[in-house]
GROMACS .gro file of C-alpha atoms in nm:
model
  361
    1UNK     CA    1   7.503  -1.980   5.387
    2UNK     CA    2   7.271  -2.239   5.578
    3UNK     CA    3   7.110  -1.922   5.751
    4UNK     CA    4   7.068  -1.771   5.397
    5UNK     CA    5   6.878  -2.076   5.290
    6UNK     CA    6   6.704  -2.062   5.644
    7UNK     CA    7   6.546  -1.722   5.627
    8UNK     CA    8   6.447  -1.776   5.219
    9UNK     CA    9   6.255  -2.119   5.282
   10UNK     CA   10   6.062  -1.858   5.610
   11UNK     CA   11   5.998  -1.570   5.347
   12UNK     CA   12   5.855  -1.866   5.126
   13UNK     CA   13   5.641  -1.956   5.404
   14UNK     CA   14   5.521  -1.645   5.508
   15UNK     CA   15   5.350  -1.552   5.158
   16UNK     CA   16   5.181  -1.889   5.057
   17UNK     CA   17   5.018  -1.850   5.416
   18UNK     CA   18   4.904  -1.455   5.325
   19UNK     CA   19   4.774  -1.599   4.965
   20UNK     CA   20   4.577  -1.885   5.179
   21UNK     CA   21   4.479  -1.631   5.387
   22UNK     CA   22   4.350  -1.390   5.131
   23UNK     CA   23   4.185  -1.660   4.910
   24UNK     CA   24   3.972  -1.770   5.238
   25UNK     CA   25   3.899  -1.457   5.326
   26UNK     CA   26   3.740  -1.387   4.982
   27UNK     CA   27   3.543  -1.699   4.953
   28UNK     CA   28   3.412  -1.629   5.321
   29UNK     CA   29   3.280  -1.283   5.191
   30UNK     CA   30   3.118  -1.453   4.849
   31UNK     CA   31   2.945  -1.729   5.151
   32UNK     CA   32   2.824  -1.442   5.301
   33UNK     CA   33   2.694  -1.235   5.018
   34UNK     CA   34   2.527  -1.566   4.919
   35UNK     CA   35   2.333  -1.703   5.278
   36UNK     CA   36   2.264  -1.328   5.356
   37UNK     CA   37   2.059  -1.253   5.046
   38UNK     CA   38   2.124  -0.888   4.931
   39UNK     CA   39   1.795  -0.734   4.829
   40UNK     CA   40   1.784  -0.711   4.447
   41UNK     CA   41   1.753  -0.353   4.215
   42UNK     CA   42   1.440  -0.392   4.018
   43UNK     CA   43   1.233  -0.125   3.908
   44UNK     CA   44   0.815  -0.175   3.966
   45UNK     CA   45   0.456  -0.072   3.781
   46UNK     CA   46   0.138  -0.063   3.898
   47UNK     CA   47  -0.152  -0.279   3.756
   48UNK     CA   48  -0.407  -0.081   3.622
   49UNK     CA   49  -0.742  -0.142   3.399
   50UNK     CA   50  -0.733  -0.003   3.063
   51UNK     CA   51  -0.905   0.034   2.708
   52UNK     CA   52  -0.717  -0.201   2.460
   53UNK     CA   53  -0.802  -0.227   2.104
   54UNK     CA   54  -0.780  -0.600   1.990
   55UNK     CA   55  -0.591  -0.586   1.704
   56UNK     CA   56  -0.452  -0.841   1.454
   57UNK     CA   57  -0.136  -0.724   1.260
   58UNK     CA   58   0.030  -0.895   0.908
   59UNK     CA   59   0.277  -0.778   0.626
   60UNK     CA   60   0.146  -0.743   0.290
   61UNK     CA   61   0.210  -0.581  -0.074
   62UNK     CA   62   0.094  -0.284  -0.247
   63UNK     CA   63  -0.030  -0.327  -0.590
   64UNK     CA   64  -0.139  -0.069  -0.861
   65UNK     CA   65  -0.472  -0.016  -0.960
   66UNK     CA   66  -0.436   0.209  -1.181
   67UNK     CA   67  -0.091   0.154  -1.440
   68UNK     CA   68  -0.204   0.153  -1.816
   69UNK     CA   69  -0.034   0.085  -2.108
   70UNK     CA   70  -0.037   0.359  -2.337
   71UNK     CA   71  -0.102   0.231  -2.721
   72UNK     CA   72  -0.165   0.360  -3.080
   73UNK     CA   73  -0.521   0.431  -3.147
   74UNK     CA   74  -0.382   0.495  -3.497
   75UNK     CA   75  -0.146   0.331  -3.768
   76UNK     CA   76   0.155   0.613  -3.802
   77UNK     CA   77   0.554   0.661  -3.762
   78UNK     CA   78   0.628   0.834  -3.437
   79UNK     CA   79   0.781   1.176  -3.493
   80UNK     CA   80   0.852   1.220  -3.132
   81UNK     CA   81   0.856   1.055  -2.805
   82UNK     CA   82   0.837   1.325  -2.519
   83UNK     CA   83   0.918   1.129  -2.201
   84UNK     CA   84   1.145   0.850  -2.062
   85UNK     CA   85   1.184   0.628  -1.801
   86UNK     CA   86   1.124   0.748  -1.457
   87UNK     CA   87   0.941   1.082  -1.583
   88UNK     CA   88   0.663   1.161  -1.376
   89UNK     CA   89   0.382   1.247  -1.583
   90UNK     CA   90   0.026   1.362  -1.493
   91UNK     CA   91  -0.293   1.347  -1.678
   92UNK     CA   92  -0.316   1.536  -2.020
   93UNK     CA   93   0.055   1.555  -2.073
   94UNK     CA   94   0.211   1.481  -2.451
   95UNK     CA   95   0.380   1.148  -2.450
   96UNK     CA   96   0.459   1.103  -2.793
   97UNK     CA   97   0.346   1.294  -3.176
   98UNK     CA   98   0.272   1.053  -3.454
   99UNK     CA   99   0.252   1.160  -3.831
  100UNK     CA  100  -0.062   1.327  -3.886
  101UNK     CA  101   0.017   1.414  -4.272
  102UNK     CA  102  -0.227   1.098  -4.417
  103UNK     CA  103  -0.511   1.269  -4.201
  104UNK     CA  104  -0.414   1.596  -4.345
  105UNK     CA  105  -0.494   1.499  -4.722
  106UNK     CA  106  -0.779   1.240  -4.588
  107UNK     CA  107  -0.918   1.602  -4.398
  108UNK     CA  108  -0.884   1.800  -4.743
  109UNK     CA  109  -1.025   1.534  -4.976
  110UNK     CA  110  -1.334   1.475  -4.736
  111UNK     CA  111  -1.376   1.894  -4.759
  112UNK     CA  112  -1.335   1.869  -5.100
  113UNK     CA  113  -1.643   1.586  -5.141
  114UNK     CA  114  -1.843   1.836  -4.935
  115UNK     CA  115  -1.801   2.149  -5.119
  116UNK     CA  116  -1.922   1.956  -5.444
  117UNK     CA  117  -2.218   1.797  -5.236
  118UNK     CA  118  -2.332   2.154  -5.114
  119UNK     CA  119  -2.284   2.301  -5.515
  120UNK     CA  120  -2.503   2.025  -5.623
  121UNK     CA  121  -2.770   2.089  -5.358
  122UNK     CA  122  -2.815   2.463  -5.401
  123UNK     CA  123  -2.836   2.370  -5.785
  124UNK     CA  124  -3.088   2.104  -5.681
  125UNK     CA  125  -3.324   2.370  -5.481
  126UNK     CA  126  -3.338   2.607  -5.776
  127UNK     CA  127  -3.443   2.322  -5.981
  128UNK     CA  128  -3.690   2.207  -5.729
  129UNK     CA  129  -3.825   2.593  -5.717
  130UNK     CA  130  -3.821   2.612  -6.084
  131UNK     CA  131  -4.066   2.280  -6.139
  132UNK     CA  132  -4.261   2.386  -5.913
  133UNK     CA  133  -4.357   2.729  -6.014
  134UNK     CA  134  -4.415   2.569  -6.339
  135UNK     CA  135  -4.638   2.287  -6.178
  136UNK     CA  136  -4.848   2.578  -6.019
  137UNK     CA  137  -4.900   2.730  -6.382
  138UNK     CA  138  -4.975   2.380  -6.488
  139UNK     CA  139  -4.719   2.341  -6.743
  140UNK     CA  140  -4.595   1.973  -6.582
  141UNK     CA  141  -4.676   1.719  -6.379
  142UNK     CA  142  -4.659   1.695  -5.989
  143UNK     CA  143  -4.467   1.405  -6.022
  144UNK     CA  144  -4.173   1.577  -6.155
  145UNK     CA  145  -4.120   1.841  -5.886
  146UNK     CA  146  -4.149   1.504  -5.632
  147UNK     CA  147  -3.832   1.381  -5.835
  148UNK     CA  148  -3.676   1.636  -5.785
  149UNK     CA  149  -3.744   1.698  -5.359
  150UNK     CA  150  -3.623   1.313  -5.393
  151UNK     CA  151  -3.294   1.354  -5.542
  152UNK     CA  152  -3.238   1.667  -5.337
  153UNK     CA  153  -3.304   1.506  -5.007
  154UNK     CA  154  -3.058   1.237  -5.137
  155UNK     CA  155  -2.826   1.483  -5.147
  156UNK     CA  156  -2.836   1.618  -4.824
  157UNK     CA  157  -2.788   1.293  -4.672
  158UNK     CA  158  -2.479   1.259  -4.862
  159UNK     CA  159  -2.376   1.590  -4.730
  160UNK     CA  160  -2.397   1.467  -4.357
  161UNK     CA  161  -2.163   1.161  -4.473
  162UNK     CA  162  -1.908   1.398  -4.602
  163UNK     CA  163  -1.951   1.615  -4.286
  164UNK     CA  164  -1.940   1.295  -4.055
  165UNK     CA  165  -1.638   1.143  -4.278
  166UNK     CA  166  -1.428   1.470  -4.160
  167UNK     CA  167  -1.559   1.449  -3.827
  168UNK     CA  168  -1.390   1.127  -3.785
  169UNK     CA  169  -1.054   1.215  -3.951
  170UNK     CA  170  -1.057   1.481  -3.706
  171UNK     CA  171  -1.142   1.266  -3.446
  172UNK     CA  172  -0.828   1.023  -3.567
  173UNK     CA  173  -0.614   1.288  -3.648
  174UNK     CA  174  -0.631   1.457  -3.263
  175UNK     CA  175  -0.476   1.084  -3.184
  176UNK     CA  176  -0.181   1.128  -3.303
  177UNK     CA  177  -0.080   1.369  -3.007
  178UNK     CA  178  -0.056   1.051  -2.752
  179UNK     CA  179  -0.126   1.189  -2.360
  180UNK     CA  180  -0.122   1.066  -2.055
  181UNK     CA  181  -0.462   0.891  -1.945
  182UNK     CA  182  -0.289   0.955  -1.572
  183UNK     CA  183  -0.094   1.081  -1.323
  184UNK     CA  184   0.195   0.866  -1.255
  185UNK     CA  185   0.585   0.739  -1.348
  186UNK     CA  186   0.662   0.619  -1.682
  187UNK     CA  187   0.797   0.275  -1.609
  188UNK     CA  188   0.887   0.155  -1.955
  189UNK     CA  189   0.946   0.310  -2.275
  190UNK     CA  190   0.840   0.060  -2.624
  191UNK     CA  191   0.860   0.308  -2.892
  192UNK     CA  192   1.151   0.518  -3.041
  193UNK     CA  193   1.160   0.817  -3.293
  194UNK     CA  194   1.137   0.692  -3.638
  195UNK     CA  195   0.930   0.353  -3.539
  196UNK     CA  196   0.622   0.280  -3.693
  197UNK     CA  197   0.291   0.188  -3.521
  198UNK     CA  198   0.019  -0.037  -3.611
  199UNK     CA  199  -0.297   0.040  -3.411
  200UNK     CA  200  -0.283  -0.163  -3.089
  201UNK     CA  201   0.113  -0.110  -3.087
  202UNK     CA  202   0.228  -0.058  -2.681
  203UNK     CA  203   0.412   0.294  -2.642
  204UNK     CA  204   0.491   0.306  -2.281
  205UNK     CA  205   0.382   0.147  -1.946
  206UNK     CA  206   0.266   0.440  -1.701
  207UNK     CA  207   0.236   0.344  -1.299
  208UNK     CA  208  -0.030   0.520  -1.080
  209UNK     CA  209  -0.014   0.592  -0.743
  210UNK     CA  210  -0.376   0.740  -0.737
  211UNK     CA  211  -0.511   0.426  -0.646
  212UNK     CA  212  -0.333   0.159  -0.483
  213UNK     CA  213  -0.459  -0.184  -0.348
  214UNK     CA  214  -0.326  -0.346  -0.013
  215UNK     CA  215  -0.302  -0.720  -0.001
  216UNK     CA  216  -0.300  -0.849   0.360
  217UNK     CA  217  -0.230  -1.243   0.465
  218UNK     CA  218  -0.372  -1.315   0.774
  219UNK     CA  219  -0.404  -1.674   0.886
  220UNK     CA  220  -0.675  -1.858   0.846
  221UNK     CA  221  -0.754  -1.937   1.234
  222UNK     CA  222  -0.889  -1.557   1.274
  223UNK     CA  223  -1.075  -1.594   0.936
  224UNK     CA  224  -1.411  -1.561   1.135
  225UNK     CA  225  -1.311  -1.217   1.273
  226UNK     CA  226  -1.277  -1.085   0.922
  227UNK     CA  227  -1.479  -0.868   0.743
  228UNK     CA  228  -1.565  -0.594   0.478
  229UNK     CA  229  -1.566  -0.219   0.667
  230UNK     CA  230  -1.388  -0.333   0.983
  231UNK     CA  231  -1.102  -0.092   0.963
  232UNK     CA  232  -0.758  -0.103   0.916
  233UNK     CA  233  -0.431   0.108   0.948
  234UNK     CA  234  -0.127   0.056   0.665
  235UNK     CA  235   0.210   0.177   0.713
  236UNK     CA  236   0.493   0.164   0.433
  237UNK     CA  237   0.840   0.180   0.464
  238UNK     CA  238   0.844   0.471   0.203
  239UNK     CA  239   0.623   0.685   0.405
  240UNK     CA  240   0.578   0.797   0.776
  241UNK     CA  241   0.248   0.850   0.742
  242UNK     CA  242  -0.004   0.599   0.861
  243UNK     CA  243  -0.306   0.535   0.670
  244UNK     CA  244  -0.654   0.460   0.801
  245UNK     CA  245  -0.905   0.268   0.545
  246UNK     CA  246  -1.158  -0.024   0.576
  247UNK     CA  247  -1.147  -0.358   0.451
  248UNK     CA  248  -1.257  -0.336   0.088
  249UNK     CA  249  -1.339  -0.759   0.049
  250UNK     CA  250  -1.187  -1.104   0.153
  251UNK     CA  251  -1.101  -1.319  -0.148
  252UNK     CA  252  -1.298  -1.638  -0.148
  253UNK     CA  253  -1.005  -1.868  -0.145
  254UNK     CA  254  -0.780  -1.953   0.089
  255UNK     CA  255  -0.415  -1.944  -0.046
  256UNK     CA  256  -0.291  -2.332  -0.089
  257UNK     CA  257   0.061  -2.299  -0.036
  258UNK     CA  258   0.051  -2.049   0.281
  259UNK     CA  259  -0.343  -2.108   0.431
  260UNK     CA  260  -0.376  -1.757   0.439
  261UNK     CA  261  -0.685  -1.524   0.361
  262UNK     CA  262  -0.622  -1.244   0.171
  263UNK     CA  263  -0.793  -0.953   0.307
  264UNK     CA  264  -0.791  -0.626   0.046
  265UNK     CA  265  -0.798  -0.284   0.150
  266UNK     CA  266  -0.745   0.064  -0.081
  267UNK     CA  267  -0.550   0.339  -0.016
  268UNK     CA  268  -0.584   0.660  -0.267
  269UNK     CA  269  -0.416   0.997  -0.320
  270UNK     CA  270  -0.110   0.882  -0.079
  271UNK     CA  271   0.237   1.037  -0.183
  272UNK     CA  272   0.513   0.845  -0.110
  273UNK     CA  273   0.344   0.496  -0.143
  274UNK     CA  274   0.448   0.295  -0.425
  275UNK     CA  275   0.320  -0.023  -0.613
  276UNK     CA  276   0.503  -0.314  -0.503
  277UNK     CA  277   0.655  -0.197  -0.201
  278UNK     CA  278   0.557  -0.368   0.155
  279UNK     CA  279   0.256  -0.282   0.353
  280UNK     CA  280   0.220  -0.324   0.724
  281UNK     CA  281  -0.168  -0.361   0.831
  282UNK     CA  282  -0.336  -0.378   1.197
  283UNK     CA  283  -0.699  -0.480   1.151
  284UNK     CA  284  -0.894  -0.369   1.438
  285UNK     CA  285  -1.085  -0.631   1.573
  286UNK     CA  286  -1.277  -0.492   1.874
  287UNK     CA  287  -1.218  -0.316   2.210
  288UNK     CA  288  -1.209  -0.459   2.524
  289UNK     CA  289  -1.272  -0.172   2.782
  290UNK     CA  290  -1.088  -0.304   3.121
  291UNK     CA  291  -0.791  -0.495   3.074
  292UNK     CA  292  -0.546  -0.577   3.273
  293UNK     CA  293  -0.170  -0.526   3.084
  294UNK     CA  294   0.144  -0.560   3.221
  295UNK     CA  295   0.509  -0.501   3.074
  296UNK     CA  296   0.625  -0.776   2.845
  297UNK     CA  297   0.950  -0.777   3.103
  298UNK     CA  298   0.760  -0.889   3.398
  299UNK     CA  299   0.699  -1.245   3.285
  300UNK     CA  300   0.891  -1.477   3.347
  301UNK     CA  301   0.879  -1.848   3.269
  302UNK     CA  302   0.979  -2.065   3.587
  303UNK     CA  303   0.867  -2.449   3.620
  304UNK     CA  304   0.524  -2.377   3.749
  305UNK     CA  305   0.430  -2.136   3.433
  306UNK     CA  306   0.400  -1.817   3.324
  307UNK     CA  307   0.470  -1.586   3.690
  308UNK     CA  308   0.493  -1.227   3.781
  309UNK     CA  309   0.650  -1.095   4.097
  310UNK     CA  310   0.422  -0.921   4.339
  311UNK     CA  311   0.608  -0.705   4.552
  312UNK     CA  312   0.471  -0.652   4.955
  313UNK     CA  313   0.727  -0.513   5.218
  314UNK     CA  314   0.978  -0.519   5.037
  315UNK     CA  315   1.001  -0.901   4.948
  316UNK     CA  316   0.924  -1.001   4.576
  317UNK     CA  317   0.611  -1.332   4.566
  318UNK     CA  318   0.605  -1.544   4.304
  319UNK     CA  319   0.198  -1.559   4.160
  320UNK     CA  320   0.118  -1.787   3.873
  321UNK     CA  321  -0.080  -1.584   3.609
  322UNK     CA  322  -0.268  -1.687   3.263
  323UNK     CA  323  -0.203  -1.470   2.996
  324UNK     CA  324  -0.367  -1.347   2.645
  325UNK     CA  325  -0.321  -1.061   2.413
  326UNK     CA  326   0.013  -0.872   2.297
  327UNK     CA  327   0.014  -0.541   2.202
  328UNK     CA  328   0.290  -0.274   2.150
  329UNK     CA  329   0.509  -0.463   2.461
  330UNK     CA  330   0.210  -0.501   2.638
  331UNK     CA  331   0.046  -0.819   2.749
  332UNK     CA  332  -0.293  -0.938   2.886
  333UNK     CA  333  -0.361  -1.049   3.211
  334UNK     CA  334  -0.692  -1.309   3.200
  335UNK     CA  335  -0.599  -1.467   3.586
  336UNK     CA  336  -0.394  -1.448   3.868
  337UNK     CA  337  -0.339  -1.060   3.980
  338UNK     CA  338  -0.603  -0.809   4.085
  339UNK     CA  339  -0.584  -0.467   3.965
  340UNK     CA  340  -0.341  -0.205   4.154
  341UNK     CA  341  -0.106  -0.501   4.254
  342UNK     CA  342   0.248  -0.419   4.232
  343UNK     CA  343   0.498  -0.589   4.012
  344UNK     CA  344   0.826  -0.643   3.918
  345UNK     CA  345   0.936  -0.503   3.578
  346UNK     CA  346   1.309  -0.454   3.487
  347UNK     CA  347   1.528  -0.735   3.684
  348UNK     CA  348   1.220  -0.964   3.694
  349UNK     CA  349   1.428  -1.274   3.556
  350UNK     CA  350   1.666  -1.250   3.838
  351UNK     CA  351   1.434  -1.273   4.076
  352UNK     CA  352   1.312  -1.616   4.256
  353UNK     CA  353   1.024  -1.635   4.523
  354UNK     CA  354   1.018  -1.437   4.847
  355UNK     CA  355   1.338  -1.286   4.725
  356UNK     CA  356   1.435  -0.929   4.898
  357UNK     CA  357   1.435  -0.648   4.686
  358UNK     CA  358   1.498  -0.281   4.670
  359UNK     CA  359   1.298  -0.039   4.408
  360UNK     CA  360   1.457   0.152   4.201
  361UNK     CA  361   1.384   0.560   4.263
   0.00000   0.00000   0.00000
């Protein structure tokens, strides 16, 4: 029994020492990995002067130029309404037929007043012709046959009335076919069959897209860069086309509760762009010809600045830069590199200065 106990306390012994050993031996190989400084994966670029288009980009809204509310031009009850909600509609179309019957009898009592007007004027020339035959025979005075040319001309300006008068029921009477002044999407529908309309009375709201305005808040810091015809490209989420216009005007006041400037810009004849939807815009401020850009990913912020590594033999060097302009995960050198210098890009924040690294193929 006592050598039982004897060999189980060895055993015992035996495999703390292996774990002791094993946990050294680990640590030893992290000490190493540390003081020996394994070169680091990163992948490089090379500086290089380009052409870079100074932009300045905002989010806006679309609005409608053109969305009119249809209304009666004349008093009537609505036989018809021809469209709904969401219809699209373009110009000329029938919206909606209001009673035309008053315009009817109006129409045949105004013929009416003209067929009696022309009866009494071709009675009124053969009594004109008459008189004066018998003012050329001498049988009456002049002055009778200039009675006469009197009460006929009278009588022909009455007919133009009466023509006129139908004219304008005619006139009225086409308005009871309401159309479409546009192209567009009925957005709301007022009227039903059987109401009746006073002139004036809304029908239905019609929204445009011929014309559509972009309203762009840009801060008021770059206000001095702004100005009508510098141009502009607008993106929507409801397209995938992108637009190129100008800047139509700046409004005169700056917005109190934001300090923005809203800068307007037009965009016309675009399918797929809607009124009230959101509008990206990049106004295109200048060019600068020879810039140096670098990836985003190759600054780094360490406790002297702003750096980029600069790789030589192998070894990655720390160089302090000054930075300006972003663009599309691109950024401006102003100081600290010279062109065709090569940099770290990808594994940039892992790196420290004069650390070893190896480029990725």
């Amino acid at each position: 029994m006592h050598t039982f106990y004897s060999r189980l306390i060895l055993a015992s012994i035996v495999i703390l020492s292996s774990a002791c050993s094993n946990q050294d031996s680990t640590q030893q190989e992290k000490a190493a990995d540390k003081n020996g400084m394994k070169p680091t994966l990163v992948t490089v670029t090379t500086i290089k002067k380009q052409a870079v288009e100074l932009t300045e980009d905002t989010v806006g809204t679309l609005e409608g130029l053109i969305d009119p509310t249809v209304a009666a031009e004349v008093a009537g009850r609505v036989v018809k309404v021809h469209v709904g909600p969401g219809e699209h509609v373009t110009q000329g179309q029938l919206l909606a037929t209001i009673d035309a019957a008053d315009f009817a009898m109006q129409r045949n009592e105004a013929q009416a007043e003209i067929n009696r007007i022309q009866a009494l004027l071709e009675n009124q020339a053969k009594i004109v012709a008459r008189n004066q035959a018998l003012v050329d025979k001498n049988f009456i005075a002049q002055t009778a046959v200039d009675n006469d040319k009197a009460q006929q001309n009278v009588l022909k300006q009455q007919l133009e009335a009466a023509k006129a008068r139908v004219g304008s029921i005619n006139h009225n009477s086409s308005k009871t076919r309401v159309v479409s002044p546009v192209n567009g999407t009925v957005e709301t529908r007022v009227v039903s069959d059987g109401d009746y309309l006073r002139v004036g009375d809304p029908i239905m709201q019609i929204i445009s897209r011929q014309k559509l305005r972009a309203h762009l808040p840009f801060p008021e810091h770059i206000g001095a860069k702004l100005k009508p015809g510098l141009k502009v490209r607008l993106t929507t989420p409801s397209s995938s086309k992108t637009v190129e216009t100008v800047i139509h005007e700046l409004k005169p006041l700056i917005a109190e509760g934001s300090r923005t400037i809203d800068v307007i810009a037009d965009v016309v004849n675009e399918p797929g762009w809607q009124p009230g939807a959101t509008v990206n815009g990049s106004v295109v401020l200048g060019e600068e010809s020879a810039a140096l850009m670098i990836p985003e990913q190759s600054l780094v912020l360490r406790p002297a600045g702003e750096v980029v590594y600069v790789v030589r033999d192998g070894i990655a060097y720390q160089a302090v830069v000054k930075t300006g302009y972003k663009k599309n995960g691109q950024i401006e050198l102003i100081d600290g590199l010279q062109p065709d210098a090569t940099i770290v890009v990808d594994g940039a924040g892992f790196l420290t200065d004069k650390t070893p690294v190896t480029i990725s193929k």
